[in-house]
Coordinates of N, CA and C in Angstrom, one line a residue:
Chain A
X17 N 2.4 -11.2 -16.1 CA 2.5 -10.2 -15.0 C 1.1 -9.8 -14.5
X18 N 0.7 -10.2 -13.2 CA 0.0 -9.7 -12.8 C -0.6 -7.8 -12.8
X19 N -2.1 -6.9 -12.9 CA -2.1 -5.6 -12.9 C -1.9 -5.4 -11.3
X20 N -1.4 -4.1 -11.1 CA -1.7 -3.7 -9.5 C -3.1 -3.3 -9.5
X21 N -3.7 -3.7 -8.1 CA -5.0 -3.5 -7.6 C -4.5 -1.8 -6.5
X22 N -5.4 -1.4 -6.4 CA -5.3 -0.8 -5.2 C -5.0 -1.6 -3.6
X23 N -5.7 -2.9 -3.2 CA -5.5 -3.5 -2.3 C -4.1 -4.0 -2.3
X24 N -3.4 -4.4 -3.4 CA -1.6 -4.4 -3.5 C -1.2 -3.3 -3.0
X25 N -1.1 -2.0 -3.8 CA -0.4 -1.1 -3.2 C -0.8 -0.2 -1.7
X26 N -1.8 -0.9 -1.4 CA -1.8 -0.8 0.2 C -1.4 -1.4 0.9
X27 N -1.4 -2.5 0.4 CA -0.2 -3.3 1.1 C 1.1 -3.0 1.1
X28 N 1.8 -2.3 0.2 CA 2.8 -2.3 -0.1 C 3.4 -1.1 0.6
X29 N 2.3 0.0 0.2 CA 2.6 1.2 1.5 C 2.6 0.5 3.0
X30 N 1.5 -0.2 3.5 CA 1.6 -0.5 4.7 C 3.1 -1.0 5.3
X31 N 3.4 -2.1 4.3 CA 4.9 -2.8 4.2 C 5.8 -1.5 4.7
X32 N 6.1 -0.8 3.5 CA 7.0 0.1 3.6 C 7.0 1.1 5.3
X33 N 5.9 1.9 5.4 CA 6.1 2.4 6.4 C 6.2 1.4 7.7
X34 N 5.9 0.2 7.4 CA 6.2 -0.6 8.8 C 7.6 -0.8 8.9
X35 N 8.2 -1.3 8.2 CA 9.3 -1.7 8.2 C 10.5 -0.4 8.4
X36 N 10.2 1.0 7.7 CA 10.8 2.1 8.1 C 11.4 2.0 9.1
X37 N 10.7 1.4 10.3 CA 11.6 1.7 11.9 C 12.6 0.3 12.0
X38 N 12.4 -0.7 10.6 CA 13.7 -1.4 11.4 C 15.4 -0.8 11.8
X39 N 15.3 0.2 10.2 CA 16.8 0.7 10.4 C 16.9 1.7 11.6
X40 N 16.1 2.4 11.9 CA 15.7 2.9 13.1 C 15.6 2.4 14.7
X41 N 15.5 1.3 14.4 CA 15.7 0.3 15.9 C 17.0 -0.2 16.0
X42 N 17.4 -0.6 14.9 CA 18.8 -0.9 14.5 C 19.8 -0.1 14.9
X43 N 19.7 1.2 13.9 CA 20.7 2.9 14.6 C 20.3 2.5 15.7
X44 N 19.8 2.9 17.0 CA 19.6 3.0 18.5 C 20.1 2.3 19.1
X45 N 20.0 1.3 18.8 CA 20.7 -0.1 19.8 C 22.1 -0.1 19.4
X46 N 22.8 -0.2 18.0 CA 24.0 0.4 17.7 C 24.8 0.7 18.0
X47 N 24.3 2.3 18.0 CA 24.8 3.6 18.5 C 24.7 3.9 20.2
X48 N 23.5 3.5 20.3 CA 23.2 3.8 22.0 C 22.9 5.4 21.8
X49 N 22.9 6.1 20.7 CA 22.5 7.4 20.4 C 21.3 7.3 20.2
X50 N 20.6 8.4 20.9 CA 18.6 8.8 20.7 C 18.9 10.3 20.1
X51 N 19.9 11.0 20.4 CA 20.1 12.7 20.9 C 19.2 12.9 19.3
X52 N 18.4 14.0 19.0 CA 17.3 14.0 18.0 C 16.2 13.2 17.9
X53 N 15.9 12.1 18.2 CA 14.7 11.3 18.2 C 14.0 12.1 19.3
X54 N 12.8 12.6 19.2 CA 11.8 13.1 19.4 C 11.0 12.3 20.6
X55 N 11.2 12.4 21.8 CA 10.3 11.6 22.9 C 8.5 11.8 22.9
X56 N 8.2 13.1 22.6 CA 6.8 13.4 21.8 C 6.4 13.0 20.8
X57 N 7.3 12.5 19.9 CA 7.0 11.8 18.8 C 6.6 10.4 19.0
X58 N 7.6 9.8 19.7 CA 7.5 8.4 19.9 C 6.7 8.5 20.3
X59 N 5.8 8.9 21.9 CA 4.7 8.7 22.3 C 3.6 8.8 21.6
X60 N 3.3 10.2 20.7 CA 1.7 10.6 20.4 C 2.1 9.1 19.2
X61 N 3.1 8.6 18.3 CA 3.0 8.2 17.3 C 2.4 6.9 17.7
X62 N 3.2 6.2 18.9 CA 2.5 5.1 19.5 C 0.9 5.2 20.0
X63 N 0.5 6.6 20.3 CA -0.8 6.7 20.9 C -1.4 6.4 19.8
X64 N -1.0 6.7 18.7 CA -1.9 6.8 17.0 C -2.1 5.3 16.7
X65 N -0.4 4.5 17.0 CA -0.6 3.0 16.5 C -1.8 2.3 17.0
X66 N -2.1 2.8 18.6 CA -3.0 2.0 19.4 C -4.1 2.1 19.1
X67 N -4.4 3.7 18.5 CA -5.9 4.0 18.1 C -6.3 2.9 16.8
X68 N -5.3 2.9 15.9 CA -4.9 2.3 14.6 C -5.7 0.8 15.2
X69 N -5.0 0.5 16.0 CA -5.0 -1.2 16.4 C -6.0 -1.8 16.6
X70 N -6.9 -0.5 17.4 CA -8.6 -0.5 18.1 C -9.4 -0.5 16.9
X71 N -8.9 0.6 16.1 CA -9.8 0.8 15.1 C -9.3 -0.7 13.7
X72 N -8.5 -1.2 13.9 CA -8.3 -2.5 13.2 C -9.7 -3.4 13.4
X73 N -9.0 -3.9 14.7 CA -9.7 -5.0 15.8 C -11.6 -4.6 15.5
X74 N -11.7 -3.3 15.3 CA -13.1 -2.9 15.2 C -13.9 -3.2 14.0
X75 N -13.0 -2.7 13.1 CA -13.6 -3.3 12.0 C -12.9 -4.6 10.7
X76 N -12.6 -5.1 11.6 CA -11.5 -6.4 11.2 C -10.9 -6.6 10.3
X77 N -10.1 -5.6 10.4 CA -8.9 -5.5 9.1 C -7.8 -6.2 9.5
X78 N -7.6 -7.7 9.2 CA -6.5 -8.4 9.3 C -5.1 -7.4 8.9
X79 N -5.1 -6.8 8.1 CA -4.2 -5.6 7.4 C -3.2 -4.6 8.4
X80 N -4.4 -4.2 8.8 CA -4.7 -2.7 9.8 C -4.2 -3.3 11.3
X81 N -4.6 -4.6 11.4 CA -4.2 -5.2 13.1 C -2.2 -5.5 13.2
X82 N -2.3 -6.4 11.9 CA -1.0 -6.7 11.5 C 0.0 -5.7 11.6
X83 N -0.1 -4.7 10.5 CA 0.9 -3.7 10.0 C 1.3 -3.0 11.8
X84 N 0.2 -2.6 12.4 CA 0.4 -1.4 13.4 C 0.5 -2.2 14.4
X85 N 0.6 -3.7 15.0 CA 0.7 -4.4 15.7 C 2.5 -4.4 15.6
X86 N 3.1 -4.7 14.3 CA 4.8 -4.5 14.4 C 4.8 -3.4 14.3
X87 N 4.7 -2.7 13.9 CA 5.0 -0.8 13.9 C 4.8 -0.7 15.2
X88 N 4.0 -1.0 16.2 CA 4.1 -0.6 17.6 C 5.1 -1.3 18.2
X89 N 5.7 -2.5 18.2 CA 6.5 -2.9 18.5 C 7.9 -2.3 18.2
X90 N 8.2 -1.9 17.3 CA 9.4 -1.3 16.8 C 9.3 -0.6 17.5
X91 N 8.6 0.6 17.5 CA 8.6 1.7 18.3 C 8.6 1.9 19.5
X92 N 8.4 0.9 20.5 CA 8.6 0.6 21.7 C 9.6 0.2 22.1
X93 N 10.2 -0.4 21.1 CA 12.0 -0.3 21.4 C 12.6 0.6 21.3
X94 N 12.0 1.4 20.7 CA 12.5 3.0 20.2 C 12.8 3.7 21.5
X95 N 11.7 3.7 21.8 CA 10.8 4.5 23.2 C 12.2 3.9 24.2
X96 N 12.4 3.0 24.8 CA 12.9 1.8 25.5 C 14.5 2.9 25.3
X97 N 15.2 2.5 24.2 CA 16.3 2.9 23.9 C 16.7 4.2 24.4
X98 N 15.3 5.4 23.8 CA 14.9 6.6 24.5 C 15.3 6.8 26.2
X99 N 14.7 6.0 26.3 CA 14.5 5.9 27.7 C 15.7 5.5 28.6
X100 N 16.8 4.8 27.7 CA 17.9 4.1 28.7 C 19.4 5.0 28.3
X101 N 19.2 5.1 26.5 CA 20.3 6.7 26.4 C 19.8 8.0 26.3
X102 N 19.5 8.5 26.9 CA 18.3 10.0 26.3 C 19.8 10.6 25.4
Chain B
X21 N -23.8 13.6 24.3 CA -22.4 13.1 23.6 C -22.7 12.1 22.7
X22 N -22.1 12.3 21.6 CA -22.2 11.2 20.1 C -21.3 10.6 20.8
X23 N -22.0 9.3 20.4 CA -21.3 7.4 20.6 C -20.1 7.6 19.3
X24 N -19.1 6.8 19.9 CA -17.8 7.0 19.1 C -17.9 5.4 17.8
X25 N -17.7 6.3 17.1 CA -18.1 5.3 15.7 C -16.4 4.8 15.0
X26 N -16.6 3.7 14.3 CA -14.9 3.0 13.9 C -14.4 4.4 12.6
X27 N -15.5 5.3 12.0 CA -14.4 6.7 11.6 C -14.3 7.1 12.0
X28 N -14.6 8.0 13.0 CA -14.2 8.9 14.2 C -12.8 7.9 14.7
X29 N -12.9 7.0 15.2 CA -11.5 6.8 15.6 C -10.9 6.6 14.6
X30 N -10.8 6.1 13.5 CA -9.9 6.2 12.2 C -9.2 7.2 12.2
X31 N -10.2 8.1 12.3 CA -10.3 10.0 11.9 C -8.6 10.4 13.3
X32 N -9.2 9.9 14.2 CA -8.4 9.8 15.9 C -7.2 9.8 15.7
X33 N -7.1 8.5 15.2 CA -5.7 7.8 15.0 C -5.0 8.6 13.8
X34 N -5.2 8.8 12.5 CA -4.6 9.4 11.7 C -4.3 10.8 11.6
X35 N -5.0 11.0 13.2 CA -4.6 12.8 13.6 C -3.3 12.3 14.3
X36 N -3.3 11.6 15.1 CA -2.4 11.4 16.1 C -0.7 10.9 15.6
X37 N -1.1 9.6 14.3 CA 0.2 9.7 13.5 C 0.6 10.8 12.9
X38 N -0.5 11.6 12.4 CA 0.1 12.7 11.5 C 0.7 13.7 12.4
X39 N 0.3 14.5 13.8 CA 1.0 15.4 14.4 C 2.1 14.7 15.2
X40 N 2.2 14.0 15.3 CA 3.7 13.1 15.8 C 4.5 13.7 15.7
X41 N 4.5 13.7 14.6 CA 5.7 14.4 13.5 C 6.6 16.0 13.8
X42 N 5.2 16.6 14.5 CA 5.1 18.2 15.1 C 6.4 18.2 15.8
X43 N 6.1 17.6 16.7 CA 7.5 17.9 17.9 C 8.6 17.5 17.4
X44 N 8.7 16.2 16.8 CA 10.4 15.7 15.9 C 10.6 16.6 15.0
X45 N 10.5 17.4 13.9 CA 10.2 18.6 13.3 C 10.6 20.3 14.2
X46 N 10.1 20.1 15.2 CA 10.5 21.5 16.2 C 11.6 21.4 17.2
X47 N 12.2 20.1 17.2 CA 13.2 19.2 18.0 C 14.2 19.4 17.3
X48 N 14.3 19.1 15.4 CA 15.8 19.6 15.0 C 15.4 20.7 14.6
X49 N 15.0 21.4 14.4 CA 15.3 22.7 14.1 C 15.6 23.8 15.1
X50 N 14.8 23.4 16.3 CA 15.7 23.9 17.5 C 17.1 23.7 17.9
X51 N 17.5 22.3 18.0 CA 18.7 21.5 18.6 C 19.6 21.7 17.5
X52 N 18.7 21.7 16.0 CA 19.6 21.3 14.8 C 21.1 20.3 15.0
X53 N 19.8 19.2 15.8 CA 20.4 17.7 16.1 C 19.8 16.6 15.8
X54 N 20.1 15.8 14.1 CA 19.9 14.9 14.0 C 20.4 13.5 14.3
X55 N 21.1 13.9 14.9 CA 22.4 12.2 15.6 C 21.0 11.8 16.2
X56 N 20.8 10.3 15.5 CA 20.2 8.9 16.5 C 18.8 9.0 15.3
X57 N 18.7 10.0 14.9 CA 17.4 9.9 13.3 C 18.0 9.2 12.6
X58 N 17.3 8.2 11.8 CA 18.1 7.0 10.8 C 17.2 7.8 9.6
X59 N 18.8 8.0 8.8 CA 17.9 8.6 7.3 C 17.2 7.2 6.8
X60 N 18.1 6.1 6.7 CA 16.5 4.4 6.1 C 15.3 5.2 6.5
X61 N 15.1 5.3 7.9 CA 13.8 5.2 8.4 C 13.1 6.4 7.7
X62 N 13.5 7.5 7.8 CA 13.3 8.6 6.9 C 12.7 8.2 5.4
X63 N 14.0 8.2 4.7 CA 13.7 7.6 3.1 C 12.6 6.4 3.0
X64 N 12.7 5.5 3.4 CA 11.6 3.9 3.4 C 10.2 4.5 4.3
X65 N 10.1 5.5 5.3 CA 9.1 6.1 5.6 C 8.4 7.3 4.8
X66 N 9.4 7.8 4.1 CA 8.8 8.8 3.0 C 8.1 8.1 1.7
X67 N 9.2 7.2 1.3 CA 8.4 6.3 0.2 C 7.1 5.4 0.8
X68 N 7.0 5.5 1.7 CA 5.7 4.4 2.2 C 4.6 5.4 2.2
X69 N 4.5 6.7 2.3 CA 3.7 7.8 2.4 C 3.5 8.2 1.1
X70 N 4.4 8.4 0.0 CA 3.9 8.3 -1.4 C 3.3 7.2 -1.6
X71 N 3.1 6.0 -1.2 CA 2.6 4.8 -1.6 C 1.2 5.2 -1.4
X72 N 0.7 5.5 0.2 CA -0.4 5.7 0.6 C -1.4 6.9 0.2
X73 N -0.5 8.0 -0.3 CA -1.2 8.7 -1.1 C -1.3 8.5 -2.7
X74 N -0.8 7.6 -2.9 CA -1.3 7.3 -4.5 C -2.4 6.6 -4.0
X75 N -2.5 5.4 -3.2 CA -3.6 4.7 -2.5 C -4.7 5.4 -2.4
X76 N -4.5 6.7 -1.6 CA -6.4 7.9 -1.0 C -6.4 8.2 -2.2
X77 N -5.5 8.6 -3.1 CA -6.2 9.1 -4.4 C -7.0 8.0 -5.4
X78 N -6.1 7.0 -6.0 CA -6.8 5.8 -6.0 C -8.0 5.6 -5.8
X79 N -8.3 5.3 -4.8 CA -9.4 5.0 -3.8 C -10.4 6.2 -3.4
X80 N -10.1 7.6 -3.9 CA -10.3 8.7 -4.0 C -11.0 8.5 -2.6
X81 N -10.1 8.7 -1.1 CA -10.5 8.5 -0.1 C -9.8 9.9 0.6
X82 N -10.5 11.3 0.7 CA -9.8 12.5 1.5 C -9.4 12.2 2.5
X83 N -9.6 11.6 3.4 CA -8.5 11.3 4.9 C -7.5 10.9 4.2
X84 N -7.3 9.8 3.6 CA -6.1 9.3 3.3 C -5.0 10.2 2.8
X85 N -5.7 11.2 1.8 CA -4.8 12.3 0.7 C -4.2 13.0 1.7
X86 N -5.1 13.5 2.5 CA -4.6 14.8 3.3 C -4.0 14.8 4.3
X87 N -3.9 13.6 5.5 CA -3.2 12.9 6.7 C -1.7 12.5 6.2
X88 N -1.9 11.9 4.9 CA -0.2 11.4 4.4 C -0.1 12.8 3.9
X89 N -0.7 13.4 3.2 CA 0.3 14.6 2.3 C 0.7 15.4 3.4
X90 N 0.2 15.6 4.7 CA 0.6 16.2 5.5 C 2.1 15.9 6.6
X91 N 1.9 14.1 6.7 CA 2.8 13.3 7.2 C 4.2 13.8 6.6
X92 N 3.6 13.2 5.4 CA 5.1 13.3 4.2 C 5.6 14.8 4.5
X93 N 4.8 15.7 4.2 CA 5.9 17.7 4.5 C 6.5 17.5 5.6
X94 N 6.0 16.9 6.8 CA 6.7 17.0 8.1 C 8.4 16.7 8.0
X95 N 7.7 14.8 7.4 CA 9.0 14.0 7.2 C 9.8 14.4 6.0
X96 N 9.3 15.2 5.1 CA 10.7 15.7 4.3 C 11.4 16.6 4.9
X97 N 10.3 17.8 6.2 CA 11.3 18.9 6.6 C 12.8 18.4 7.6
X98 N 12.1 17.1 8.1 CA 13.3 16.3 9.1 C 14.2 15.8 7.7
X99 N 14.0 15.3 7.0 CA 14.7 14.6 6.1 C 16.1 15.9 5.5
X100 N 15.4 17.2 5.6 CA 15.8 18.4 5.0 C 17.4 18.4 6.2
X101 N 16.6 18.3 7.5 CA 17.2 19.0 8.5 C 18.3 18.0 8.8
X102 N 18.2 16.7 8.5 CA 19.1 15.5 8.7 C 20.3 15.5 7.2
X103 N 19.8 16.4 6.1 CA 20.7 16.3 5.3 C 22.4 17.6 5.8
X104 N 20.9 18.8 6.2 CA 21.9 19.9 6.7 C 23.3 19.8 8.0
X105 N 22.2 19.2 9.3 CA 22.9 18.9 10.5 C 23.2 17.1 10.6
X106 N 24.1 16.5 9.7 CA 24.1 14.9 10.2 C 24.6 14.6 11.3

């Protein structure tokens, strides 16, 4: 058995909170229910991914581009869903 | 004006995920309306946020500790508020 590194369990966090919004994209399109999802949220969270993305791209974290490159995408379906059932 | 350096937008970006959270947070507890919040995304977003603060500690990195441990209170008070109002 391999030890964990720190660079594993950043990954693994990364993993986890990326993937948090699949069941989340999932409920929306489902349901066609947003009523509680947060339209402020979605936005400043996506303004954060983009910063995330720049600040990837800047100092070339294959990691950092990846993770927040799908995390923005989920969330833009979010936004989307937002946008079509408020 | 100071030239914007890749922490300062790190710094940017991990302000902007972490207050996201602000308005989803003051959204159910006003409405005390969670319909269309996916507890997955909640739960697998919470655990992804303990991941990354074992990570800043780890890595004994203060943005990290203090951006997630802040993330995480947010997203347990929604998690609170999704148990009370489903």
């Amino acid at each position: 058995m391999s030890k964990l590194t720190p660079e594993m369990l950043g990954y693994v966090a990364g993993f986890l909170t990326t993937v948090s919004f699949v069941p989340q994209v999932l409920q929306v399109y489902r349901t066609r229910t947003t009523q509680g999802v947060s339209t402020g949220m979605l936005v400043i969270f996506g303004l954060g991914l983009i910063a995330w993305l720049w600040y990837g791209v800047w100092i070339d974290s294959p990691p950092v581009i990846v993770t927040n490159s799908v995390t923005l995408a989920l969330v833009s379906l979010v936004l989307v869903a937002k946008w079509r059932w408020p």
